[in-house]
Amino acid sequence: MKDSDHHYKRLFSHPRMVADLIRGFLDPDLAHDCDFTTLTRCNGSYVTDDLREREDDIIWKVSYGERTLILYLLIEFQSQPDSAMPVRVMSYMALLWQDLIRTKVINPAVQIPAIIPIVLYNGKQPWTVPGDIRDIIAAPEQVKRFVPSVPYLLIDELRLSVHHLLEVRNLSACLFRLEQSTGPVELIELGLRLNQWMETDQGLAEMRKDFSLFFENTLMRDQDIPIPNPFLGGTMLAEKVDKWIAAYKAEGK
């Protein structure tokens, strides 16, 4: 896994990021009934038949309403379209249920928890992969009833409209908006605004560090020229950034 991918996944290791993902991008009624104080990171290490470990999975569980139903959010990160995604999603879900049964977390004789598979996609190429395994299975009419339907939720980060969520300081939306920035000036301005907000909330200190690492290891490296990290500096940071932007614009770029 690339270092930048690691920092990206670290952001979604924070309960607040996952809660904002649910609030902003899943069904509003579902989000309304979720008890976000129960968000718990699950062990994502299970082994497939060919012994490939998936220890870096981002798997969360959260209580839903007053019921004992648990929603497992299996988050998969993609930077380019993957035609095998419908098969992978179905496989991951089955493996997760098997793991929960094997470790006696759930009893299949009573009830198994729902799983919401989420694919976060930040690639420049449009995602054209079908969103349900049913749509890629070729089956004659006589066996249609045996064809499974396993949809996943695709969040196409670069093509989302997130401005309304920035107003309520949704952190997942802030991350996606940073990735949508069209150039270094917009990127710096967005990062500076987010940093100034996060500095006022001590509960976001660790997440602010992870935003800084992601900014430095991914977003800054994607630029053609050196740019300052708006998540580092101190009280003079805004002034330094303003001078950098002024100099950048003065060069006619």
Phi, psi and omega in degrees: 000133179295153180300321180296323177297322179299314181293325178296315180292329177299325179300321181271016169264002177262131180304323182297320180296318181290320178299317179291329175297316179293314182298320188270336193228358173254179182301129182303322179295322176297312181298323181298325184268357178280138175264097187290347175288346180263001180304124183225130177286133182259157175293119182262019184259106170221159189244129178281176183299331180265018171065024174272118181278145177239064186285346184263013179299145174255101183235126181236154171233150181211140177288146186237112179063211180265002181274166179275000179300135177245132177261121176263126179257111178259110186258123179246132183257132182225139175249356175208155182302141180233108184295340180271003185304316179302321179290318180298316181299313180298320179294315181299317181297316180296318179296321179295315176300316179300318180295319179294325177289315182299321181271007177062027174287325178232158178243110184295344178285342181257294182192146174247149185284153174288150177236130174253106177277125182241127176253114176268117185241125180235027179277156180284331179282134180303145179277115183246006182284134178305147184269010181208134181299335178303329185279354179245003179265122177272117183216137175292162184304327184293341181242013182303326184290347178265357181279122182284156172242113181227084180282158172230158179266119176265125173250102183273091193301321185283349184241016179272153169259110188241005186301322181293333179278336176295327182295332179259013175059047175282116188291325176296318178295323178298318178298314181296324179293323176300319181290337180277351186303142187266356181184174185296325180294312179297321180298314180296315182297318178295315180297319180296316179297317180294319180296316180298324177290315184292332178297335183277354182239104183296336179291348181255013186300313181292321179292325177298322176297319181289326173297320180296317180295319179294318179300315185287321187270346181235298188293318180293324181290339180279353182270153182281342182230157177296136178228152179284153176272113184289352179268001178239156174136273185138207185293336182267006185300312183301319180295319179297317181294319179300319179293321179296316180296318179299316180294321180297314180291327181295335178280001177077024182268000000 
